[in-house]
mmCIF file of C-alpha atoms in Angstrom:
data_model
loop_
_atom_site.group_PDB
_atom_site.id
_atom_site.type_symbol
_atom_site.label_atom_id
_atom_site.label_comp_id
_atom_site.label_asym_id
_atom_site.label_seq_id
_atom_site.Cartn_x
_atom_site.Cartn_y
_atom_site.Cartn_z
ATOM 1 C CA UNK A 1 40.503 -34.320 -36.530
ATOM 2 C CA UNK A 2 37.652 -33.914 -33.930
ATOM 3 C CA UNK A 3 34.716 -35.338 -34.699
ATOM 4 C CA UNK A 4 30.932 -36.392 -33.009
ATOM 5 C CA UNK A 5 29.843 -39.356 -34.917
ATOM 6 C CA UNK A 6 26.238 -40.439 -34.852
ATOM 7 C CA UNK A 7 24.551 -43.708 -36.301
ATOM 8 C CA UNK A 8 26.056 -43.558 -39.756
ATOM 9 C CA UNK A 9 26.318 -46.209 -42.256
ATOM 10 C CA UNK A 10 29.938 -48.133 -42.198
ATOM 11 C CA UNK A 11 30.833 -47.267 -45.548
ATOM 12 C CA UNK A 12 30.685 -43.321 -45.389
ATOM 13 C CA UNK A 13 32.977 -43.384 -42.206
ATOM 14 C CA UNK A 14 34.872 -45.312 -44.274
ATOM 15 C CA UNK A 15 34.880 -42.815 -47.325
ATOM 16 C CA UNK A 16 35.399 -40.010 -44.713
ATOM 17 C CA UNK A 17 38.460 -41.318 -43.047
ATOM 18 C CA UNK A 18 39.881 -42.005 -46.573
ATOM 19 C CA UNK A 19 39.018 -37.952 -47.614
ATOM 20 C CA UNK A 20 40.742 -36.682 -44.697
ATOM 21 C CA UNK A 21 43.322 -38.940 -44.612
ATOM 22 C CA UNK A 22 44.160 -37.767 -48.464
ATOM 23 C CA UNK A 23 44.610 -33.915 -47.350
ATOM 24 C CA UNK A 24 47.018 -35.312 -44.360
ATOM 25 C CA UNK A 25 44.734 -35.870 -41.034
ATOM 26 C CA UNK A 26 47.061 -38.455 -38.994
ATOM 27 C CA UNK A 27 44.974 -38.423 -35.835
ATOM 28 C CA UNK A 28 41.470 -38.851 -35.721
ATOM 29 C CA UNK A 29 39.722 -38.206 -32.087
ATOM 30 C CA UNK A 30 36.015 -39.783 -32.246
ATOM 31 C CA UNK A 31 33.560 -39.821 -30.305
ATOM 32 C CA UNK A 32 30.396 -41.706 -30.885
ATOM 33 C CA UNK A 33 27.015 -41.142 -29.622
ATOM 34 C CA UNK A 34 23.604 -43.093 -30.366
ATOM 35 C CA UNK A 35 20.138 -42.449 -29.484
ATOM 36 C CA UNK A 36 18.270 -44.879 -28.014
ATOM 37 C CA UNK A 37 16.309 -45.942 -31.031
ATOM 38 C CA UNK A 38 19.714 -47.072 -32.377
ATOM 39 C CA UNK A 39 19.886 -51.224 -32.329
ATOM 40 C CA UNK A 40 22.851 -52.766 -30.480
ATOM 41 C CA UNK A 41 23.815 -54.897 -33.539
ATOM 42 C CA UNK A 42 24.099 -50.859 -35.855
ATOM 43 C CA UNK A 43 26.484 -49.563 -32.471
ATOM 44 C CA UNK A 44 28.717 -53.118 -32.903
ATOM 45 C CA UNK A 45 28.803 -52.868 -36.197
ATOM 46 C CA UNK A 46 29.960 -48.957 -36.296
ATOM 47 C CA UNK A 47 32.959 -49.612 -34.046
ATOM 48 C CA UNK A 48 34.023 -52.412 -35.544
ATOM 49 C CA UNK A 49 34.176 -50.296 -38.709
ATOM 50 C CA UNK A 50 36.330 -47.811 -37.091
ATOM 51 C CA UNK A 51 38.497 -50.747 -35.554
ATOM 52 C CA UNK A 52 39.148 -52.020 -38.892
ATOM 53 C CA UNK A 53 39.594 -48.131 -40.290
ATOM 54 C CA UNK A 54 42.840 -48.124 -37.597
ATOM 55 C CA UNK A 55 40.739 -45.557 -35.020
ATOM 56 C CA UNK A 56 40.434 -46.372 -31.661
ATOM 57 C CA UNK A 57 37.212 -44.255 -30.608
ATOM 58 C CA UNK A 58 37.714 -41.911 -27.227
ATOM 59 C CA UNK A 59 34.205 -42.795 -25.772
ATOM 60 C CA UNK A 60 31.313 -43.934 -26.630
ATOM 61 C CA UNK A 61 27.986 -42.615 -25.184
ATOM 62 C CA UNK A 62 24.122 -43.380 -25.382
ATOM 63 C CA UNK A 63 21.027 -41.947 -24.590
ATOM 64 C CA UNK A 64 19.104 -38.302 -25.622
ATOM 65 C CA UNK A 65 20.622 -36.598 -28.557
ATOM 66 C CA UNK A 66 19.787 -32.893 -26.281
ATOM 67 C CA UNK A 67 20.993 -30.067 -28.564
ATOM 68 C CA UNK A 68 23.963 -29.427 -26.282
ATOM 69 C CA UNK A 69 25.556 -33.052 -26.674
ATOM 70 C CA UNK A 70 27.481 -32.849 -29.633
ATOM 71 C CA UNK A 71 29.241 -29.497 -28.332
ATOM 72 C CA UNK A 72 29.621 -31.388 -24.651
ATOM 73 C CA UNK A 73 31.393 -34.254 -26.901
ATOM 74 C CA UNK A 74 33.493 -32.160 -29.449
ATOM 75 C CA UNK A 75 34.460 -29.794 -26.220
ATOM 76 C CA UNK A 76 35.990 -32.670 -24.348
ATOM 77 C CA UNK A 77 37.462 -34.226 -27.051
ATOM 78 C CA UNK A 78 39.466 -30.991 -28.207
ATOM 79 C CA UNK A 79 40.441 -30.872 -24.582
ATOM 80 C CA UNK A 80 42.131 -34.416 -24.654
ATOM 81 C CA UNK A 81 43.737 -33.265 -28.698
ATOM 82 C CA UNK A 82 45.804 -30.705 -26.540
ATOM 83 C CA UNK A 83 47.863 -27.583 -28.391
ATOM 84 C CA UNK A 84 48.070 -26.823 -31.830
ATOM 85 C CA UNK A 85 45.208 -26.802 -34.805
ATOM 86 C CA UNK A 86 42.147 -28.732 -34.667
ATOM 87 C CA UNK A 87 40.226 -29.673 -37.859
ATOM 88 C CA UNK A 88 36.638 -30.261 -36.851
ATOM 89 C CA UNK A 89 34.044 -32.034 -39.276
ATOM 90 C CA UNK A 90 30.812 -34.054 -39.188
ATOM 91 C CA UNK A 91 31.058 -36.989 -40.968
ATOM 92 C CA UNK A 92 28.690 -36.383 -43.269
ATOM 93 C CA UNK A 93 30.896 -33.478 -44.247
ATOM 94 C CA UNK A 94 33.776 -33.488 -46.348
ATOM 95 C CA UNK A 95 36.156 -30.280 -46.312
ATOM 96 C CA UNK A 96 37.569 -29.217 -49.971
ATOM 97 C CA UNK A 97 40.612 -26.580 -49.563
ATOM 98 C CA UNK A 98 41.896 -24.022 -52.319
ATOM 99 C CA UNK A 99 45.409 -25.478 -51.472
ATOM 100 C CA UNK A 100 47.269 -28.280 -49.329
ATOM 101 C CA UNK A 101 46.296 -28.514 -46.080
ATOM 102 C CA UNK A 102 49.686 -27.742 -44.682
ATOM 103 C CA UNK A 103 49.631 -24.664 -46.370
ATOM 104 C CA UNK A 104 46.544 -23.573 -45.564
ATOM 105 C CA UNK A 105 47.291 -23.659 -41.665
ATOM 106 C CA UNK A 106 50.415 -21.778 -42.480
ATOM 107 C CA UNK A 107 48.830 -19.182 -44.263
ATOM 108 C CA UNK A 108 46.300 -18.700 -41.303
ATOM 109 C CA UNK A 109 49.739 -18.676 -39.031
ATOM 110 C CA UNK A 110 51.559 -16.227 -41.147
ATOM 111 C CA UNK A 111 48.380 -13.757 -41.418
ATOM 112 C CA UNK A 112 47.377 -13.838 -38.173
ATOM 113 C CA UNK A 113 44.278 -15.809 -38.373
ATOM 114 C CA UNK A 114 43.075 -18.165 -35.029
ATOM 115 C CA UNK A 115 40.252 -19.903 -37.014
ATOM 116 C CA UNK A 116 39.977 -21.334 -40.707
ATOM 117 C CA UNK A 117 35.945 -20.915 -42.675
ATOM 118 C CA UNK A 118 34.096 -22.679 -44.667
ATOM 119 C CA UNK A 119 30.802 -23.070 -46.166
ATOM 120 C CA UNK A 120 28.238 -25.747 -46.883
ATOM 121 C CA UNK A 121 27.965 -27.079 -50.258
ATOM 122 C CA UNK A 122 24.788 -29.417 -50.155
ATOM 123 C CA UNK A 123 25.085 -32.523 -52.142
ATOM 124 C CA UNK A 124 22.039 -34.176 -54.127
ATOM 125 C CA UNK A 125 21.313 -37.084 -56.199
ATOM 126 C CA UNK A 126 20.580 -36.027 -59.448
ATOM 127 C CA UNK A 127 16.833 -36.766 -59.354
ATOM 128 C CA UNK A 128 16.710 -34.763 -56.152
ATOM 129 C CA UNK A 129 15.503 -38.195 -54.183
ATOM 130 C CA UNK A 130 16.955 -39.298 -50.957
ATOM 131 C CA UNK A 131 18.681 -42.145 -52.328
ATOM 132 C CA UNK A 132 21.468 -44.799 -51.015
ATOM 133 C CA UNK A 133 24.734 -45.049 -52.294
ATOM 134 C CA UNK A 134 26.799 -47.582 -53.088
ATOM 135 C CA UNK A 135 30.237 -47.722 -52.227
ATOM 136 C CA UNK A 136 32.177 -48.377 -55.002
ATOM 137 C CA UNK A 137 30.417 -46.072 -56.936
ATOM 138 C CA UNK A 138 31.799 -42.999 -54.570
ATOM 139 C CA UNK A 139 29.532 -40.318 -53.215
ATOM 140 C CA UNK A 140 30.185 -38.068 -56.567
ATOM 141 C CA UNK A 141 28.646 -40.330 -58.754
ATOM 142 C CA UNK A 142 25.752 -40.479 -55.829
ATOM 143 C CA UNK A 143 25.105 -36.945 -55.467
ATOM 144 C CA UNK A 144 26.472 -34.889 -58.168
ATOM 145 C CA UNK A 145 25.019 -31.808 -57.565
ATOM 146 C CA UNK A 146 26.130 -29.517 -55.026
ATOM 147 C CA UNK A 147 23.892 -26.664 -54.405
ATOM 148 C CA UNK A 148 22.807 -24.224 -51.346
ATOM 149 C CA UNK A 149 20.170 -25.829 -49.588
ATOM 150 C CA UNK A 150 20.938 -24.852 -45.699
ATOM 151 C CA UNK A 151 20.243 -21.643 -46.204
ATOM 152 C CA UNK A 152 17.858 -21.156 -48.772
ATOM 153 C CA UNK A 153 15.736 -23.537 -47.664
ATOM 154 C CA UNK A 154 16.197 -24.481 -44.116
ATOM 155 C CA UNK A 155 16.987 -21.010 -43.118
ATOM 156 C CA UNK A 156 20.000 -22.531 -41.529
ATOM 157 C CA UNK A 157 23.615 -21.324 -41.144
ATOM 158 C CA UNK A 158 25.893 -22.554 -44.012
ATOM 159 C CA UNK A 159 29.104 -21.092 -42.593
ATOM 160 C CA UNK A 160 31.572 -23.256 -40.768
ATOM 161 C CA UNK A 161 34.464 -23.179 -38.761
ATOM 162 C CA UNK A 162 36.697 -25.949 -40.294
ATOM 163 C CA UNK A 163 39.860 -25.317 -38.185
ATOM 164 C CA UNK A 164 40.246 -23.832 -34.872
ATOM 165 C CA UNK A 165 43.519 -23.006 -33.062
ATOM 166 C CA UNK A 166 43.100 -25.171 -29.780
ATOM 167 C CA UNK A 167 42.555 -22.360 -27.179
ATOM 168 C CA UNK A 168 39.551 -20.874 -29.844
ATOM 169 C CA UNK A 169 35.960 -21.007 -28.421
ATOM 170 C CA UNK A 170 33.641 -22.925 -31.385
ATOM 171 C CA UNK A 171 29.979 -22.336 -31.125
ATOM 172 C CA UNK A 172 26.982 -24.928 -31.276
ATOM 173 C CA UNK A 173 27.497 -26.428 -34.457
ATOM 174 C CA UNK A 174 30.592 -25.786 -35.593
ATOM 175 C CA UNK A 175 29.068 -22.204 -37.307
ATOM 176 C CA UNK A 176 30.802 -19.939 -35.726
ATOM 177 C CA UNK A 177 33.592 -18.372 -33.290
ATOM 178 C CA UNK A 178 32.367 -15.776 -30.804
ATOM 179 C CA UNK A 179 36.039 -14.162 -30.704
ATOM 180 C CA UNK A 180 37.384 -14.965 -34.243
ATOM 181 C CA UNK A 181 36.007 -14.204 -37.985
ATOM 182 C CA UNK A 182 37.952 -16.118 -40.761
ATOM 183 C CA UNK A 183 39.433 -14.955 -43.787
ATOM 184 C CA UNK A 184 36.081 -14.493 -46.315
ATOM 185 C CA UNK A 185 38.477 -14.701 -49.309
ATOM 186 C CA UNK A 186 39.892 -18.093 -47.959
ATOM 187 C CA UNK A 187 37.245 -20.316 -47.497
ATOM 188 C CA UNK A 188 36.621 -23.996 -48.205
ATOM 189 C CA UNK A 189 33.973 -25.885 -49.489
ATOM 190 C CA UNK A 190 31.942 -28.079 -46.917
ATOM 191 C CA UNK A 191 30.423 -30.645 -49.361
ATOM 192 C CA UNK A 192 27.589 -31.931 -47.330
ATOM 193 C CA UNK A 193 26.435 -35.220 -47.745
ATOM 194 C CA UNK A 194 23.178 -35.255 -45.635
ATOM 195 C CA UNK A 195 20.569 -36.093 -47.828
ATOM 196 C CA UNK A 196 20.796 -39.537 -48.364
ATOM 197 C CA UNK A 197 18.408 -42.336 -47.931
ATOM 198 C CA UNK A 198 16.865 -42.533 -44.072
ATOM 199 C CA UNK A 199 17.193 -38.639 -43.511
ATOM 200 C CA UNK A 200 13.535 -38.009 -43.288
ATOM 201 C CA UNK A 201 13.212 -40.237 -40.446
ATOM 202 C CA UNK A 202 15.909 -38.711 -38.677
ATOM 203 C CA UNK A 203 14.355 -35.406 -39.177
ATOM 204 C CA UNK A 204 11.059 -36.381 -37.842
ATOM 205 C CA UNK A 205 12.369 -38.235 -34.983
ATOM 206 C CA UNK A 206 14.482 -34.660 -34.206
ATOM 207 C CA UNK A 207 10.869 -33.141 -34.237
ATOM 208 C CA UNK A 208 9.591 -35.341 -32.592
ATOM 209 C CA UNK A 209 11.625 -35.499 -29.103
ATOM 210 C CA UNK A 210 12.275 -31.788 -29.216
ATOM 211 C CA UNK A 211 8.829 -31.376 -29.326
ATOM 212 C CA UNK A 212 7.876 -33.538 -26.619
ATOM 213 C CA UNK A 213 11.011 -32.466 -24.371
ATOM 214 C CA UNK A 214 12.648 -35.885 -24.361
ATOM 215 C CA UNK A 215 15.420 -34.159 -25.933
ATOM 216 C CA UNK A 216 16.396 -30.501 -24.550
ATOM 217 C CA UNK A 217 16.618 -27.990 -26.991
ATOM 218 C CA UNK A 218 18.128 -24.085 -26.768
ATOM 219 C CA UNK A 219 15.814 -22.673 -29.267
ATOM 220 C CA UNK A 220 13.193 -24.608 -31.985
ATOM 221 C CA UNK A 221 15.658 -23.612 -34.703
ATOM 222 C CA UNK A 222 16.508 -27.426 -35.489
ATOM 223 C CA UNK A 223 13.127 -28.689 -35.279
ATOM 224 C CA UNK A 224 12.009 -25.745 -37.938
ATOM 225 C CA UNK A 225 14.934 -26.465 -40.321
ATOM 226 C CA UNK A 226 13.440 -30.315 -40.318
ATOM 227 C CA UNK A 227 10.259 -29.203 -40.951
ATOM 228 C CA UNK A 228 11.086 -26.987 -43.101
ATOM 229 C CA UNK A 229 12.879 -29.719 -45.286
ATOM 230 C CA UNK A 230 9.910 -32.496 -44.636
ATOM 231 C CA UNK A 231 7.549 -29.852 -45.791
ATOM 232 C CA UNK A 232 9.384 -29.444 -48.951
ATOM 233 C CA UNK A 233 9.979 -32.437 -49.831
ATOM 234 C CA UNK A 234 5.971 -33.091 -49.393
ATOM 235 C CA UNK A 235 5.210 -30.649 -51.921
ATOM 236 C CA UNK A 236 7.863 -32.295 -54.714
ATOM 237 C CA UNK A 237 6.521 -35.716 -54.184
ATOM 238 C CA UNK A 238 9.523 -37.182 -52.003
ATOM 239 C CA UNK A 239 11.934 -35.394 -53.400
ATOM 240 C CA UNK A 240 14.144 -32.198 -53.385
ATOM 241 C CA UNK A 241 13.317 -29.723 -56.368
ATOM 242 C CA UNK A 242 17.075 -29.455 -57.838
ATOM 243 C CA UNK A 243 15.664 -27.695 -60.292
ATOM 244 C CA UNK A 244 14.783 -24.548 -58.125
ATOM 245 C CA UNK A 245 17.210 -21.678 -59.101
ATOM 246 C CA UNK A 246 17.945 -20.502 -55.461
ATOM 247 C CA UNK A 247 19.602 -23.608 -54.681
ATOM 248 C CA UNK A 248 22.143 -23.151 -57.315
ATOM 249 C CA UNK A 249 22.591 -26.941 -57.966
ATOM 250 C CA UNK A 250 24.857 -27.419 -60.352
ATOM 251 C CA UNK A 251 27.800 -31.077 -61.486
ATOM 252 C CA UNK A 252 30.119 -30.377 -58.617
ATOM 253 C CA UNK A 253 33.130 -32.759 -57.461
ATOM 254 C CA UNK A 254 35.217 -33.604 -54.762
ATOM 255 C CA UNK A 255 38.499 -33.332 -57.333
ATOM 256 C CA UNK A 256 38.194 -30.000 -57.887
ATOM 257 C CA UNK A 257 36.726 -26.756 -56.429
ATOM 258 C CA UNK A 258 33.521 -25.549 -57.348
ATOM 259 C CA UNK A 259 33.544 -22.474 -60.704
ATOM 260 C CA UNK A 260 34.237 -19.381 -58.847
ATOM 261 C CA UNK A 261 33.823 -20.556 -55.654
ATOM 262 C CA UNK A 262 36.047 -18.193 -53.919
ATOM 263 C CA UNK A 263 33.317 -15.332 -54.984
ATOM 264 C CA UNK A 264 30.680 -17.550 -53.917
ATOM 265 C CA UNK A 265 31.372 -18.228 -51.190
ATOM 266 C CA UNK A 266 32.719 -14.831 -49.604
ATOM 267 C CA UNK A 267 29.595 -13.602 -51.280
ATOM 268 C CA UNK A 268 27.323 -15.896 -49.168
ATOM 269 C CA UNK A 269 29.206 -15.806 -46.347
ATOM 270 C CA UNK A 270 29.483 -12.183 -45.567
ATOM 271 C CA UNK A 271 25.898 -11.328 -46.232
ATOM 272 C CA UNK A 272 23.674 -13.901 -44.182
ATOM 273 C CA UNK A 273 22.002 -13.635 -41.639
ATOM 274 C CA UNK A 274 20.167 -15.656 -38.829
ATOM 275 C CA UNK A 275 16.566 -14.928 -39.806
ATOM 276 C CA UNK A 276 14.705 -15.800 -36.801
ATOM 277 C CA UNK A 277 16.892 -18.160 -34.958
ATOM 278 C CA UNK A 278 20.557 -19.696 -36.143
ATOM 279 C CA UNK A 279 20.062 -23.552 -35.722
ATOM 280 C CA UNK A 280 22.794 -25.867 -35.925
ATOM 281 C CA UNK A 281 23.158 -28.511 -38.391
#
């Protein structure tokens, strides 16, 4: 596992170890990274977590979150994870696969495949508000409904490389491979968990310093996605409209892959396109 991990609550690293540790991840490489804004007490409180979680973290960093930091991270840390495949995830993202794990990197061996897809599933609470979870409840009982969002919406890119042989170039973002495609008729479901309580300040703040330069951006993509999201969310009174038949929300769960996903998601997958710029996430 390679992984950037940002100012997250305790409990869903916790829950995201726990997911990737039940489809056979033995060694997690972390790197944190927190923005000034974030409080000593939140960092100490974060490591301690993945301490207690059995993951000693490979660096820890502060300062500007620029738009080329998380790839500067992930890079180096896939450098240090040496030969073989590399499963790489936000942790606000949890990877469902049509079979075992095992098997799915063998398949990719056997056919010839460098890189493994995937595609975001966007996960809501059921009222479409930007709610807290609790942890012995589980993020399914949370956010229910899994829907496309990214795209629809934000205009962003919902595909994702989930695996990557070591010597494979990974775009910004995790969207992409500039020298591989995946398998379309192979692809897993990202469940995102994103839009949970606090994301709206996050996604001004974003606008906010890539607006005013204090973080460096390659393109406004990011900023527009947020503001694309804020603005919607101002129109349904706080709230995401679940009920808005492009998103496709629908009871999803993390025991079981979505109705016809495979169809879904090749569907999606194969047909988008950047529509102005292709942000990452």
């Amino acid at each position: 596992m390679i992984a950037v991990v940002g100012p997250v609550e305790p409990p869903l690293l916790a829950a995201w170890v726990r997911h990737y540790r039940c489809l056979g991840v033995e060694r997690f490489l972390i790197a944190f990274h927190f923005p000034d804004h974030v409080s000593d007490v939140r960092r100490h409180e974060l490591q301690a977590a993945a301490r207690e979680l059995g993951i000693i973290p490979s660096g820890t960093s502060t300062g500007p979150w620029h738009e080329h930091t998380n790839t500067e991270l992930r890079d180096s840390l896939r450098h240090r994870a040496g030969p073989g495949w590399h499963l790489l995830a936000d942790v606000d993202e949890f990877q469902q696969y049509p079979a075992p794990l095992g098997e799915v990197i063998t398949q990719a061996d056997e056919s010839g495949h460098h890189v493994v897809g995937g595609l975001m599933l966007d996960r809501v609470a059921g009222s479409g508000r930007l709610t807290t979870w609790h942890p012995e409840g589980g993020l399914d009982t949370a956010y229910p409904l899994g829907g496309h969002l990214t795209h629809r919406l934000l205009r962003g890119d919902p595909r994702k490389i989930v695996l990557a042989r070591h010597n494979v170039a990974v775009a910004s973002g995790n969207h992409r491979s500039p020298s591989h495609r995946p398998d379309a008729d192979r692809l897993c479901a990202v469940h995102h968990f994103k839009w949970r309580s606090g994301i709206l300040d996050d996604l001004r703040r974003r606008i906010q310093h890539f607006s005013s330069g204090t973080w460096e951006e390659h393109t406004p993509a990011v900023r527009d996605e947020a503001g694309r999201l804020l603005a919607h969310v101002g129109r349904h009174g706080g709230t995401i409209n679940v009920s808005d038949p492009r998103f496709a929300f629908r009871r999803v769960s993390l025991d079981r892959m979505p109705f016809d996903w495979p169809a879904e998601a090749r569907s999606i997958y194969t047909t988008w396109r950047p529509q102005a710029h292709s942000g990452q996430d």
